[in-house]
Structures are given as C-alpha cells and as structure tokens.
Short mmCIF file of C-alpha atoms in Angstrom, two decimals:
data_model
loop_
_atom_site.label_atom_id
_atom_site.label_comp_id
_atom_site.label_asym_id
_atom_site.label_seq_id
_atom_site.Cartn_x
_atom_site.Cartn_y
_atom_site.Cartn_z
CA MET O 1131 12.07 9.05 -25.00
CA SER O 1132 8.37 9.79 -25.21
CA LYS O 1133 6.05 7.82 -22.99
CA PRO O 1134 4.13 4.93 -24.57
CA GLN O 1135 1.14 6.36 -26.39
CA LYS O 1136 -2.27 4.77 -26.40
CA ASN O 1137 -3.56 3.40 -29.67
CA GLU O 1138 -6.06 0.75 -30.62
CA ASN O 1139 -3.52 -1.98 -29.88
CA ARG O 1140 -2.14 -0.59 -26.61
CA GLN O 1141 -4.45 -0.01 -23.68
CA PHE O 1142 -3.45 1.51 -20.37
CA ILE O 1143 -4.51 2.05 -16.77
CA ALA O 1144 -3.97 5.38 -15.01
CA VAL O 1145 -3.01 5.25 -11.32
CA LEU O 1146 -3.75 8.40 -9.31
CA ASP O 1147 -1.23 8.94 -6.52
CA PHE O 1148 -2.52 10.04 -3.10
CA GLY O 1149 0.81 10.09 -1.31
CA ALA O 1150 1.82 6.57 -0.30
CA GLN O 1151 5.51 6.04 -1.04
CA TYR O 1152 5.04 2.74 -2.86
CA ASN O 1153 2.05 3.51 -5.04
CA GLN O 1154 4.13 2.63 -8.09
CA LEU O 1155 3.70 -0.98 -7.02
CA ILE O 1156 0.13 -0.76 -8.31
CA ALA O 1157 1.36 0.23 -11.75
CA ARG O 1158 3.93 -2.57 -11.62
CA ARG O 1159 1.30 -5.19 -10.80
CA VAL O 1160 -0.95 -3.98 -13.62
CA ARG O 1161 1.98 -4.34 -16.01
CA GLU O 1162 2.37 -7.91 -14.81
CA CYS O 1163 -1.04 -8.38 -16.40
CA ASN O 1164 0.60 -7.23 -19.69
CA VAL O 1165 -1.26 -3.92 -19.68
CA TYR O 1166 0.62 -0.61 -19.54
CA SER O 1167 0.09 1.52 -16.43
CA GLU O 1168 1.45 4.83 -15.28
CA VAL O 1169 1.23 6.96 -12.12
CA PHE O 1170 -0.28 10.47 -12.22
CA PRO O 1171 -0.80 13.07 -9.46
CA HIS O 1172 -4.20 13.05 -7.80
CA THR O 1173 -4.64 16.69 -8.89
CA ILE O 1174 -5.20 15.63 -12.50
CA THR O 1175 -8.57 16.82 -13.80
CA HIS O 1176 -11.28 14.72 -15.34
CA GLU O 1177 -10.80 16.70 -18.58
CA GLN O 1178 -7.13 15.70 -18.67
CA LEU O 1179 -8.06 12.09 -18.04
CA ARG O 1180 -10.73 12.19 -20.72
CA ALA O 1181 -8.12 13.47 -23.20
CA MET O 1182 -5.77 10.58 -22.33
CA ASN O 1183 -8.66 8.12 -22.53
CA PRO O 1184 -7.37 5.42 -20.18
CA ASP O 1185 -9.17 2.10 -20.08
CA GLY O 1186 -9.30 2.21 -16.31
CA ILE O 1187 -8.39 4.39 -13.34
CA ILE O 1188 -7.02 3.25 -9.97
CA LEU O 1189 -7.09 5.50 -6.90
CA SER O 1190 -4.12 4.58 -4.74
CA GLY O 1191 -3.61 4.46 -1.01
CA GLY O 1192 -2.22 7.30 1.06
CA PRO O 1193 -1.33 8.29 4.65
CA ALA O 1194 -4.03 10.95 5.18
CA SER O 1195 -7.57 10.76 6.58
CA VAL O 1196 -10.18 11.78 4.03
CA TYR O 1197 -11.96 14.04 6.54
CA ALA O 1198 -8.75 15.78 7.71
CA LYS O 1199 -8.05 19.38 6.74
CA GLY O 1200 -5.87 19.52 3.63
CA ALA O 1201 -6.38 15.85 2.78
CA PRO O 1202 -5.73 15.16 -0.92
CA GLY O 1203 -8.91 15.00 -2.97
CA VAL O 1204 -10.01 13.97 -6.43
CA ASP O 1205 -11.93 15.74 -9.18
CA PRO O 1206 -15.48 14.35 -8.71
CA GLY O 1207 -15.84 14.33 -12.50
CA VAL O 1208 -13.50 11.33 -12.55
CA PHE O 1209 -16.44 9.20 -11.42
CA GLU O 1210 -18.65 10.50 -14.23
CA LEU O 1211 -16.34 9.68 -17.14
CA GLY O 1212 -17.81 6.24 -17.71
CA ILE O 1213 -14.30 4.80 -17.23
CA PRO O 1214 -13.96 1.96 -14.69
CA VAL O 1215 -12.47 3.08 -11.37
CA LEU O 1216 -10.90 0.98 -8.59
CA GLY O 1217 -10.22 2.61 -5.22
CA ILE O 1218 -7.59 1.08 -2.93
CA CYS O 1219 -7.46 1.86 0.83
CA TYR O 1220 -7.44 5.68 0.96
CA GLY O 1221 -8.78 5.58 -2.60
CA MET O 1222 -11.78 3.57 -1.39
CA GLN O 1223 -12.45 5.95 1.50
CA LEU O 1224 -12.18 8.95 -0.84
CA MET O 1225 -14.56 7.34 -3.32
CA ALA O 1226 -17.03 6.59 -0.53
CA ARG O 1227 -16.91 10.10 0.96
CA THR O 1228 -17.07 11.86 -2.42
CA LEU O 1229 -20.09 9.85 -3.57
CA GLY O 1230 -22.12 10.10 -0.39
CA GLY O 1231 -20.95 7.24 1.81
CA LYS O 1232 -19.85 7.44 5.44
CA VAL O 1233 -16.22 7.27 6.58
CA GLU O 1234 -15.16 7.35 10.23
CA PRO O 1235 -12.18 6.52 12.45
CA SER O 1236 -12.00 2.84 13.31
CA GLU O 1237 -12.31 1.74 16.90
CA HIS O 1238 -9.65 -0.84 16.10
CA SER O 1239 -7.12 -0.12 13.36
CA GLU O 1240 -6.19 -2.87 10.93
CA PHE O 1241 -2.51 -3.26 10.12
CA GLY O 1242 -1.06 -6.40 8.59
CA ARG O 1243 -2.46 -9.85 7.92
CA THR O 1244 -6.26 -9.88 8.09
CA GLU O 1245 -8.95 -12.49 7.44
CA MET O 1246 -11.65 -11.36 5.00
CA HIS O 1247 -15.01 -12.87 4.06
CA VAL O 1248 -16.24 -12.35 0.47
CA LEU O 1249 -20.01 -11.84 0.42
CA GLN O 1250 -20.44 -11.42 -3.35
CA LYS O 1251 -17.86 -12.30 -5.97
CA GLY O 1252 -18.91 -10.11 -8.89
CA ASP O 1253 -16.13 -9.29 -11.36
CA LEU O 1254 -13.48 -8.38 -8.79
CA PHE O 1255 -13.53 -11.63 -6.81
CA ALA O 1256 -14.29 -13.98 -9.71
CA ASP O 1257 -12.51 -17.34 -9.33
CA LEU O 1258 -11.29 -16.44 -5.82
CA ASN O 1259 -12.13 -18.20 -2.57
CA PRO O 1260 -14.83 -16.78 -0.27
CA GLN O 1261 -12.41 -16.81 2.67
CA LEU O 1262 -9.23 -14.86 1.98
CA ILE O 1263 -6.18 -13.44 3.74
CA CYS O 1264 -5.39 -9.83 2.81
CA TRP O 1265 -3.01 -7.08 3.93
CA MET O 1266 -4.57 -4.08 5.66
CA SER O 1267 -3.03 -0.75 6.65
CA HIS O 1268 -5.60 1.79 7.80
CA GLY O 1269 -7.00 3.61 10.82
CA ASP O 1270 -10.24 4.77 9.17
CA ARG O 1271 -13.05 2.69 7.73
CA VAL O 1272 -16.03 2.97 5.43
CA LEU O 1273 -19.09 2.50 7.63
CA GLU O 1274 -21.72 2.89 4.90
CA PRO O 1275 -21.21 2.56 1.10
CA PRO O 1276 -22.48 5.37 -1.13
CA PRO O 1277 -25.92 5.02 -2.79
CA GLY O 1278 -25.83 2.47 -5.61
CA PHE O 1279 -22.97 0.45 -4.11
CA GLU O 1280 -23.24 -3.13 -2.92
CA LEU O 1281 -21.25 -4.62 -0.06
CA MET O 1282 -18.82 -7.19 -1.51
CA ALA O 1283 -16.61 -8.19 1.44
CA LYS O 1284 -16.05 -7.54 5.13
CA THR O 1285 -13.57 -8.19 7.95
CA LEU O 1286 -13.93 -8.17 11.71
CA ASN O 1287 -13.07 -4.45 11.93
CA SER O 1288 -14.10 -3.28 8.44
CA PRO O 1289 -17.85 -3.64 7.81
CA VAL O 1290 -17.10 -2.56 4.22
CA ALA O 1291 -13.86 -4.22 3.07
CA ALA O 1292 -14.94 -4.07 -0.59
CA MET O 1293 -17.80 -2.42 -2.46
CA SER O 1294 -19.02 -2.19 -6.07
CA ASP O 1295 -21.40 -0.12 -8.18
CA THR O 1296 -21.57 -2.45 -11.17
CA ALA O 1297 -23.77 -0.13 -13.25
CA ARG O 1298 -21.21 2.67 -13.12
CA ARG O 1299 -18.24 0.26 -13.05
CA LEU O 1300 -16.96 1.73 -9.79
CA HIS O 1301 -15.21 -0.65 -7.38
CA ALA O 1302 -13.18 -0.26 -4.20
CA VAL O 1303 -11.27 -2.37 -1.69
CA GLN O 1304 -9.95 -1.46 1.76
CA PHE O 1305 -6.97 -3.83 1.60
CA HIS O 1306 -3.82 -3.62 -0.55
CA PRO O 1307 -3.89 -6.04 -3.50
CA GLU O 1308 -0.62 -4.64 -4.88
CA VAL O 1309 1.60 -5.98 -2.08
CA THR O 1310 2.93 -9.53 -2.01
CA HIS O 1311 1.43 -9.97 1.48
CA THR O 1312 -1.94 -10.24 -0.29
CA PRO O 1313 -0.96 -13.40 -2.19
CA TRP O 1314 -4.00 -13.37 -4.49
CA GLY O 1315 -3.95 -9.59 -4.98
CA ILE O 1316 -2.59 -9.83 -8.52
CA GLU O 1317 -5.64 -11.95 -9.41
CA LEU O 1318 -7.99 -9.22 -8.19
CA LEU O 1319 -6.09 -6.59 -10.16
CA ARG O 1320 -6.16 -8.85 -13.20
CA ASN O 1321 -9.94 -9.21 -12.78
CA PHE O 1322 -10.30 -5.43 -12.70
CA VAL O 1323 -8.05 -4.92 -15.72
CA MET O 1324 -9.40 -7.77 -17.85
CA ARG O 1325 -13.01 -8.28 -16.74
CA VAL O 1326 -14.04 -4.75 -15.77
CA CYS O 1327 -11.82 -2.64 -18.05
CA LYS O 1328 -11.90 -5.18 -20.93
CA CYS O 1329 -8.18 -4.75 -21.58
CA LYS O 1330 -6.18 -7.09 -23.76
CA PRO O 1331 -2.63 -8.16 -22.82
CA SER O 1332 -0.58 -6.12 -25.30
CA TRP O 1333 2.24 -4.75 -23.12
CA THR O 1334 5.36 -6.84 -23.89
CA MET O 1335 9.03 -5.97 -23.98
CA GLY O 1336 9.34 -7.18 -27.56
CA ASN O 1337 6.75 -4.61 -28.61
CA TYR O 1338 8.37 -2.00 -26.41
CA ALA O 1339 11.80 -2.49 -28.01
CA ASP O 1340 10.41 -1.85 -31.50
CA ILE O 1341 8.50 1.23 -30.32
CA ALA O 1342 11.49 2.59 -28.37
CA VAL O 1343 13.81 2.26 -31.37
CA GLN O 1344 11.31 4.14 -33.54
CA ASP O 1345 10.93 6.87 -30.89
CA ILE O 1346 14.70 7.29 -30.50
CA ARG O 1347 15.16 7.46 -34.26
CA ARG O 1348 12.43 10.08 -34.51
CA GLN O 1349 13.81 12.11 -31.59
CA VAL O 1350 17.43 12.05 -32.72
CA GLY O 1351 17.00 12.47 -36.46
CA LYS O 1352 20.49 13.07 -37.82
CA GLY O 1353 21.83 14.15 -34.42
CA ARG O 1354 24.64 12.48 -32.55
CA VAL O 1355 24.27 10.74 -29.21
CA LEU O 1356 26.58 10.30 -26.26
CA CYS O 1357 25.58 7.39 -24.01
CA ALA O 1358 26.53 7.13 -20.36
CA LEU O 1359 27.66 3.52 -20.06
CA SER O 1360 28.35 1.98 -16.66
CA GLY O 1361 28.23 -1.68 -17.68
CA GLY O 1362 25.14 -2.40 -15.59
CA VAL O 1363 21.91 -3.79 -16.99
CA ASP O 1364 20.20 -0.39 -17.29
CA SER O 1365 22.90 1.42 -19.22
CA ALA O 1366 23.54 -1.71 -21.31
CA ALA O 1367 19.90 -1.90 -22.41
CA ALA O 1368 19.83 1.84 -23.10
CA ALA O 1369 23.05 1.64 -25.14
CA VAL O 1370 21.88 -1.29 -27.26
CA LEU O 1371 18.49 0.35 -27.90
CA VAL O 1372 20.13 3.61 -28.98
CA HIS O 1373 22.74 1.79 -31.07
CA ARG O 1374 20.01 -0.14 -32.83
CA ALA O 1375 18.27 3.16 -33.62
CA VAL O 1376 21.16 5.42 -34.68
CA LYS O 1377 24.09 3.05 -35.36
CA ASP O 1378 27.36 4.97 -35.86
CA ASN O 1379 25.85 8.20 -34.55
CA LEU O 1380 26.24 6.77 -31.04
CA THR O 1381 29.37 7.10 -28.93
CA CYS O 1382 29.37 5.38 -25.54
CA VAL O 1383 31.45 6.91 -22.78
CA PHE O 1384 32.48 4.81 -19.81
CA VAL O 1385 33.57 7.07 -16.99
CA ASP O 1386 35.74 5.26 -14.46
CA HIS O 1387 35.21 7.35 -11.33
CA GLY O 1388 37.42 5.04 -9.27
CA LEU O 1389 34.39 3.81 -7.32
CA MET O 1390 33.65 0.63 -9.25
CA ARG O 1391 33.75 -2.92 -7.93
CA HIS O 1392 36.95 -4.93 -8.14
CA ASN O 1393 38.15 -5.31 -11.78
CA GLU O 1394 34.80 -4.00 -13.05
CA ALA O 1395 36.23 -1.31 -15.31
CA GLU O 1396 38.23 -3.87 -17.30
CA GLN O 1397 35.15 -6.10 -17.67
CA VAL O 1398 33.01 -3.24 -19.01
CA ILE O 1399 35.59 -2.27 -21.62
CA GLN O 1400 36.02 -5.83 -22.83
CA THR O 1401 32.29 -6.57 -23.02
CA PHE O 1402 31.15 -3.54 -24.97
CA ARG O 1403 34.13 -3.07 -27.25
CA ASP O 1404 34.63 -6.73 -28.08
CA THR O 1405 31.11 -8.22 -27.79
CA PHE O 1406 28.80 -5.43 -28.91
CA LYS O 1407 31.28 -3.64 -31.20
CA ILE O 1408 30.02 -0.31 -29.91
CA ASN O 1409 32.22 2.77 -30.18
CA LEU O 1410 33.41 3.10 -26.59
CA VAL O 1411 35.52 5.84 -25.04
CA HIS O 1412 37.08 4.98 -21.69
CA VAL O 1413 37.76 7.96 -19.43
CA ASP O 1414 39.79 7.38 -16.27
CA ALA O 1415 38.53 10.23 -14.10
CA SER O 1416 39.17 8.63 -10.72
CA GLU O 1417 41.56 11.35 -9.48
CA ARG O 1418 39.07 14.04 -10.44
CA PHE O 1419 36.13 12.41 -8.64
CA LEU O 1420 38.09 11.54 -5.52
CA LYS O 1421 39.38 15.08 -5.22
CA LYS O 1422 35.83 16.44 -5.43
CA LEU O 1423 34.71 13.96 -2.76
CA GLU O 1424 37.46 14.78 -0.26
CA ARG O 1425 36.05 15.05 3.28
CA VAL O 1426 32.45 14.90 1.98
CA THR O 1427 30.30 12.76 4.28
CA ALA O 1428 26.68 13.74 3.48
CA PRO O 1429 25.17 11.12 1.13
CA GLU O 1430 23.05 13.57 -0.85
CA LYS O 1431 26.06 15.81 -1.39
CA LYS O 1432 28.06 12.79 -2.62
CA ARG O 1433 25.31 11.95 -5.12
CA HIS O 1434 25.05 15.49 -6.43
CA ILE O 1435 28.81 15.90 -6.74
CA ILE O 1436 29.09 12.67 -8.69
CA GLY O 1437 26.09 13.54 -10.89
CA HIS O 1438 27.51 16.96 -11.72
CA GLU O 1439 30.96 15.58 -12.46
CA PHE O 1440 29.54 12.89 -14.74
CA ILE O 1441 27.85 15.54 -16.87
CA ARG O 1442 30.97 17.72 -16.95
CA VAL O 1443 33.04 14.76 -18.14
CA PHE O 1444 30.47 14.00 -20.82
CA GLU O 1445 30.48 17.60 -21.98
CA GLU O 1446 34.26 17.51 -22.28
CA GLN O 1447 34.07 14.29 -24.28
CA ALA O 1448 31.36 15.80 -26.46
CA ARG O 1449 33.61 18.75 -27.30
CA LYS O 1450 36.40 16.36 -28.23
CA ALA O 1451 34.03 14.32 -30.40
CA GLY O 1452 32.61 17.35 -32.19
CA ARG O 1453 28.92 18.15 -32.28
CA ILE O 1454 26.91 16.02 -29.81
CA ASP O 1455 23.22 16.72 -29.39
CA PHE O 1456 21.88 14.11 -26.97
CA LEU O 1457 22.84 12.30 -23.78
CA ALA O 1458 21.38 8.80 -23.37
CA GLN O 1459 21.19 7.16 -19.95
CA GLY O 1460 19.44 4.26 -18.24
CA THR O 1461 17.06 6.08 -15.91
CA LEU O 1462 14.28 3.80 -14.63
CA TYR O 1463 10.76 4.59 -13.46
CA PRO O 1464 11.52 3.94 -9.75
CA ASP O 1465 14.55 6.27 -10.05
CA VAL O 1466 12.24 9.06 -11.16
CA ILE O 1467 9.63 8.40 -8.49
CA GLU O 1468 12.17 8.11 -5.65
CA SER O 1469 14.10 11.22 -6.73
CA VAL O 1470 11.24 13.69 -6.84
CA SER O 1471 8.25 14.23 -4.66
CA SER O 1472 5.08 12.97 -6.28
CA GLY O 1473 2.46 15.30 -7.63
CA THR O 1474 0.52 14.87 -4.41
CA GLY O 1475 2.89 17.13 -2.56
CA LYS O 1476 2.72 14.54 0.23
CA SER O 1477 5.33 11.93 -0.67
CA ALA O 1478 8.83 12.40 0.66
CA THR O 1479 11.94 12.40 -1.51
CA ILE O 1480 13.86 9.28 -0.45
CA LYS O 1481 17.15 9.97 -2.25
CA SER O 1482 18.50 11.60 -5.37
CA HIS O 1483 19.71 9.27 -8.09
CA HIS O 1484 22.81 10.63 -9.81
CA ASN O 1485 21.16 10.36 -13.21
CA VAL O 1486 17.97 12.14 -12.11
CA GLY O 1487 18.25 14.41 -9.08
CA GLY O 1488 21.96 15.10 -9.53
CA LEU O 1489 21.84 16.53 -13.04
CA PRO O 1490 22.98 20.16 -13.33
CA LYS O 1491 20.37 22.54 -14.70
CA ASP O 1492 22.79 24.12 -17.17
CA MET O 1493 23.88 20.96 -19.01
CA SER O 1494 24.13 21.34 -22.77
CA PHE O 1495 22.55 18.02 -23.81
CA LYS O 1496 19.02 16.94 -24.51
CA LEU O 1497 18.22 13.73 -22.66
CA ILE O 1498 17.26 10.38 -24.15
CA GLU O 1499 15.94 8.02 -21.49
CA PRO O 1500 14.48 4.98 -23.26
CA LEU O 1501 13.90 3.10 -19.99
CA ARG O 1502 12.30 5.97 -18.09
CA PHE O 1503 8.92 4.24 -17.91
CA LEU O 1504 10.23 0.74 -17.10
CA PHE O 1505 10.79 -1.17 -13.88
CA LYS O 1506 13.99 -3.16 -13.31
CA ASP O 1507 12.51 -6.58 -14.01
CA GLU O 1508 10.98 -5.22 -17.23
CA VAL O 1509 14.46 -4.06 -18.27
CA ARG O 1510 15.82 -7.56 -17.69
CA GLU O 1511 13.05 -8.92 -19.90
CA LEU O 1512 13.86 -6.24 -22.48
CA CYS O 1513 17.49 -7.39 -22.49
CA GLY O 1514 16.32 -10.83 -23.55
CA ALA O 1515 14.37 -9.29 -26.43
CA LEU O 1516 17.52 -7.36 -27.44
CA GLY O 1517 19.81 -10.39 -27.30
CA ILE O 1518 21.91 -9.08 -24.41
CA PRO O 1519 23.75 -11.93 -22.64
CA ARG O 1520 22.34 -13.22 -19.36
CA GLU O 1521 25.46 -12.37 -17.38
CA ILE O 1522 24.78 -8.70 -18.12
CA ALA O 1523 20.98 -8.80 -18.10
CA TRP O 1524 20.92 -10.44 -14.67
CA ARG O 1525 23.85 -8.60 -13.20
CA GLN O 1526 23.04 -7.38 -9.71
CA PRO O 1527 22.15 -3.68 -9.57
CA PHE O 1528 24.98 -1.30 -8.77
CA PRO O 1529 24.36 2.37 -7.90
CA GLY O 1530 25.65 5.06 -10.25
CA PRO O 1531 27.63 6.77 -7.46
CA GLY O 1532 29.29 3.40 -6.90
CA LEU O 1533 31.13 2.63 -3.69
CA ALA O 1534 30.91 6.27 -2.59
CA ILE O 1535 27.49 5.56 -1.10
CA ARG O 1536 28.57 2.23 0.37
CA ILE O 1537 31.31 3.97 2.33
CA ILE O 1538 29.44 5.60 5.20
CA GLY O 1539 31.62 8.63 5.73
CA ALA O 1540 34.39 10.30 3.78
CA VAL O 1541 35.72 8.50 0.69
CA THR O 1542 39.45 7.73 0.61
CA ARG O 1543 41.59 5.43 -1.52
CA GLU O 1544 42.30 3.23 1.49
CA ARG O 1545 38.58 2.77 2.20
CA ILE O 1546 37.79 2.11 -1.46
CA LYS O 1547 40.42 -0.63 -1.58
CA ILE O 1548 39.11 -2.24 1.63
CA LEU O 1549 35.53 -2.19 0.36
CA GLN O 1550 36.45 -3.50 -3.10
CA GLN O 1551 38.24 -6.48 -1.56
CA ALA O 1552 35.42 -7.24 0.88
CA ASP O 1553 32.76 -6.86 -1.78
CA ALA O 1554 34.64 -9.19 -4.14
CA ILE O 1555 34.65 -11.87 -1.44
CA VAL O 1556 30.90 -11.46 -0.87
CA LEU O 1557 30.11 -11.87 -4.58
CA ASP O 1558 32.56 -14.75 -4.96
CA GLU O 1559 30.95 -16.73 -2.15
CA ILE O 1560 27.41 -15.91 -3.33
CA ARG O 1561 28.34 -17.23 -6.79
CA ASN O 1562 29.98 -20.33 -5.34
CA ALA O 1563 26.78 -21.02 -3.43
CA GLY O 1564 24.77 -20.83 -6.69
CA LEU O 1565 22.72 -17.87 -5.40
CA PHE O 1566 23.94 -15.00 -7.56
CA TYR O 1567 20.95 -14.97 -9.93
CA ASP O 1568 18.44 -15.66 -7.14
CA ILE O 1569 19.40 -12.66 -5.03
CA TRP O 1570 18.47 -9.10 -6.01
CA GLN O 1571 21.58 -7.55 -4.48
CA SER O 1572 24.39 -8.76 -2.26
CA PHE O 1573 27.24 -6.46 -1.31
CA ALA O 1574 29.48 -5.07 1.40
CA VAL O 1575 29.13 -1.75 3.19
CA LEU O 1576 31.98 0.04 4.99
CA PRO O 1577 30.87 2.28 7.89
CA CYS O 1578 33.68 4.60 8.87
CA ILE O 1579 33.79 3.57 12.49
CA ARG O 1580 36.18 1.26 14.28
CA SER O 1581 35.74 -1.48 16.83
CA VAL O 1582 38.00 -3.48 19.10
CA GLY O 1583 39.00 -7.00 18.12
CA VAL O 1584 41.59 -9.65 18.90
CA MET O 1585 43.75 -11.13 16.13
CA GLY O 1586 46.85 -13.22 16.84
CA ASP O 1587 46.58 -12.52 20.58
CA ALA O 1588 46.89 -8.80 19.84
CA ARG O 1589 44.34 -6.04 20.22
CA THR O 1590 43.02 -4.56 16.96
CA TYR O 1591 41.04 -1.42 16.33
CA GLU O 1592 39.76 -1.76 12.78
CA TYR O 1593 36.77 -1.24 10.49
CA PRO O 1594 33.68 -3.45 10.47
CA ILE O 1595 32.09 -4.63 7.23
CA ILE O 1596 28.31 -4.79 6.92
CA LEU O 1597 26.99 -7.55 4.67
CA ARG O 1598 23.76 -6.63 2.86
CA SER O 1599 21.76 -9.17 0.84
CA VAL O 1600 18.15 -8.64 -0.22
CA SER O 1601 15.47 -10.39 -2.24
CA SER O 1602 13.17 -8.35 -4.47
CA THR O 1603 11.43 -8.32 -7.84
CA ASP O 1604 11.63 -4.63 -8.71
CA GLY O 1605 13.76 -2.88 -6.08
CA MET O 1606 10.83 -0.89 -4.70
CA THR O 1607 10.34 -3.23 -1.76
CA ALA O 1608 12.81 -5.84 -0.54
CA ASP O 1609 13.33 -8.38 2.19
CA TRP O 1610 16.64 -9.45 3.68
CA THR O 1611 17.89 -12.79 2.36
CA ARG O 1612 17.91 -15.73 4.74
CA LEU O 1613 21.44 -16.85 3.91
CA ASP O 1614 22.70 -20.14 5.26
CA TYR O 1615 24.73 -19.75 8.46
CA ASP O 1616 27.64 -21.70 7.00
CA LEU O 1617 27.73 -19.33 4.01
CA LEU O 1618 27.69 -16.33 6.34
CA ALA O 1619 30.53 -17.90 8.30
CA ARG O 1620 32.64 -18.42 5.16
CA ILE O 1621 32.08 -14.83 4.06
CA SER O 1622 32.97 -13.50 7.50
CA ASN O 1623 36.08 -15.67 7.88
CA ARG O 1624 37.40 -14.74 4.45
CA ILE O 1625 36.83 -11.00 4.89
CA VAL O 1626 38.47 -10.87 8.32
CA ASN O 1627 41.42 -13.00 7.20
CA GLU O 1628 41.96 -11.60 3.69
CA VAL O 1629 41.08 -7.89 3.96
CA LYS O 1630 43.61 -5.85 5.87
CA GLY O 1631 41.97 -3.28 8.13
CA VAL O 1632 38.79 -5.26 8.92
CA ASN O 1633 38.18 -7.18 12.16
CA ARG O 1634 34.40 -7.62 12.26
CA VAL O 1635 31.49 -8.57 9.94
CA ALA O 1636 27.81 -7.88 10.65
CA TYR O 1637 24.69 -8.83 8.67
CA ASP O 1638 21.96 -6.28 7.93
CA ILE O 1639 18.53 -7.90 8.43
CA THR O 1640 16.41 -4.83 7.63
CA SER O 1641 13.70 -4.94 4.95
CA LYS O 1642 12.67 -2.11 2.60
CA PRO O 1643 10.67 -0.42 4.03
CA PRO O 1644 11.60 0.71 6.63
CA GLY O 1645 15.19 0.76 5.34
CA THR O 1646 16.42 1.29 1.81
CA ILE O 1647 18.51 -1.27 -0.04
CA GLU O 1648 21.58 0.97 -0.14
CA TRP O 1649 22.80 2.51 3.10
CA GLU O 1650 23.07 5.98 1.56
#
C-alpha cells in the first residue's frame, strides 16, 4: 500500500521526529483536524521536504539538550522554504538556537501541569483564553527569542513559553499541545494547521477507502492475494478493503495458533464465511505453534517465533492454493513506529509486533498493508465507511501473538486453558456492566508464579491472575480504568471460584507510559 500522496485536494503536515517516544501523537492530533500528517526523521533535508511540498512542518519534542554533544539537529534550510513551521518543546529550543536565540538550562525544570499567560494571541492562540493550563516537560528553556520573533506567552519558569515570527510563518511553543493533559492543545494545533498553513479538512476515512482500493488494485494487478485474518478489527478492515479491490483473487487464511480467546476461533470462521462471504481457509496449527514455544520465556523470542511460523504457514497455504503473489495484513502506524527505532537513532524499540518486527527476511510474498499509515481509531472509523458491523469494528484489540504474551513465562496447554477461562470471565463481566465499548482493552494476564491461599480451610499454592483494563483513544498512551469496586469484586470472586488453579486476583493500575498495555 503506497502512502497517501499529496494532490490539490489532499494537503499534509510533515512531523520531524527528534527522539521522543510518542511523537506520533502529534501526527494523530493533526489528523483529528482532518488533515493528513506523517512522521519523518529529523535528518530529512530541506531539498527532500521541498520535493514533498508539505503545507506545514512540525518539529517534535525530544529528550536531548540542544547544546549537548551529538544532539539531533535540523537542516537550517527547513526554515527558508517558506513553509510554515511549528516547533514543540525540543523543537522550539532547536529553532531558537539555530536562528540565533539563546537557550540555557533552567534553574527550575518544568514537568507536568503548568499555568501559562498568553501575551499576544496571533494565529496560534486565536479564540483561546489568556490564562491557560498546559503540560510541560523540559529542563532547558529559551531565554531570548531569535531576531524577528515576538514573545507570545510565558510561565513562571519559562520567560519564552511561545514565540512567533509572523513574517516568516515560524512559530514555537515550549509546552506539549499534543497530549491530553493540555486540554486546549488540539485547538492550538488546529489554529496552526488551518490559520497558518491554510489547510482544508480533506482527510476522511471515506476518501481513504476509495484511494486504498484503487492503490491495492493497481499494486496487485492480476495477482493473487493471501490475507492474514485474525478476526480483529485491523485484519477485518484489511480483508474487506482487499476483497473490495480484487474480489475472487483474495483468499483469507485464519491460522488458529491455539492462543486465541475462549471460543474465538469458531466466531471468526462464522463471521467471515457466513457474513462477508469471503473465501476463508481455516488452519488449525495449534500443535505446531505450541511445540515451537516449548520452554520459551523471553517475550521478544515468543513474538519472533510466532511471526516466523505465521509466514511459514501462509507459504504452505500459498503452495496449496497455487500461485500467490501478495500477503495482506493489518499493520497499523503505531505498530511500525513501536517496532523499529525512529530515524533519529535516539528512540528505543519498545517491542516487536509479529506482523512487523517478526517477519522473516526470506519470505516469498510481497506485502500489502492498506492500514500501515492509520491509527487504531481511524481504522474503526474506516470500518464504518466499509459497512463492517460494530461488534467487529469496536472489538477490543487483541495482540497477534495472542495469549502467548499474556502468559508471563513458558506457554503450556494448562496455562492457556486457565487464562482463557479467566479472560472470558473478565470480558463477560465488563459486557454485563455495559462498559465493553467504553474501554480500550480489558483482559487477564497469567504470571507464572504461585502464591499461598486458603480455600475450604485448606492451604493452596496456585497462580494469580492480573486484571488489566485501560482507557485510550489510539493505544499510544493509556490510563488504567477506574472500575467500580463491586465490579472488581465480582470479577475476582468468579475467577477464584470458577477457574481451577487460581487463588488470587490483582488489578494493574499502571498507565502507558511508563508501562505498556500488554505485559510482554
């Protein structure tokens, strides 16, 4: 799937990545303004940017100090393109230093909720209050703006919290408008995109579906496609897009690796064969996957084993089906960003997704990834445009490696059964409480440790279950869900009483960051 191309009807904003792990949030917020945005490494040259002709450029935050040795820089020609630029946090400090301003360590760092006073509204702060609460995260500060810049806002510890050179359409802010902790941040980004960059809201999932179908049709030609179908929202959207483009030249393969949720395999088969009338091949490969995973405890090794085996199964199915030229899968933009270090060379790889980092280099397929540039909530919106039922479109995310990465330790049939039963109880109670569509993910985790308990006046030494429930909009950041105590009690009582081998339930109250949503 080629990336969305700019034309007279589709404008876009380029985000330059300076190493912060969640810089993709900036692109996501810009897309909320119905304008396409994509992340590029900070090493991109001004000539490359000129060739792409973005309508605006955003310099992201980052963990470095601009005056430190080896700190990531920017091609100074970026500021001479005549394209509007917005610097955020590190991006502001880099803009200031590059253009002749003064940056120094702060006597008092600013982290978290901060009061800010707007001195001049201009385009950035149009229609916003003069007194605002923003989210700061920095140890350096801009002491003096570069020549030509006006001071727009300040805080107690940041004499320059925002600055603008209106003539050159260069703007910068010290705070983070992309995070939800700056509640009006989306309005500032919208002001930059609409007022400064003069963009029109043309990025919609209805438009994207039409473009994606055309791109797939052009890429595939008369070739045949094998689609990796898990039954989740991502693979469902990918399958329907590809089916719409190539019709009978698509064969969907559902690989049951034995690590699905309770009764999930049967539900997938029924939905896609009966509802969508898509050619579906069901492969029960559970014995094969479990044998490969014997005594494997390292989470990255689990992911790579499962990724490699998926491809090998697909290759075998392709040989049975005759000539197959392409493999389609539901890779998302955050999958790509989390699986590989960014072009800055500074961001850390968080984890490998089985359909990105786990792919073998010698596979015989060409990839079709029609969702590669979309975030999860955009995919849900796309499902609506494609007519995919809500129960699939709003299904809670489930990792490709399945329960293998929710069992913290070696994977065995006994542990899979325990986790399936516990997880089914969690989802059942969440549904009964009317919360299923309000929660991003809710599931059970089985750590392979044991603890002492008392059941029926007898000592037990059994597994604990960890309950994980998080709220999010895109999966990149998340907060733990404040579930009602009575609901937690029902879940705990049912698991301990109904799942043999479990004597304790705990609730994970960690946000992302610092944790991840999945435990592995």
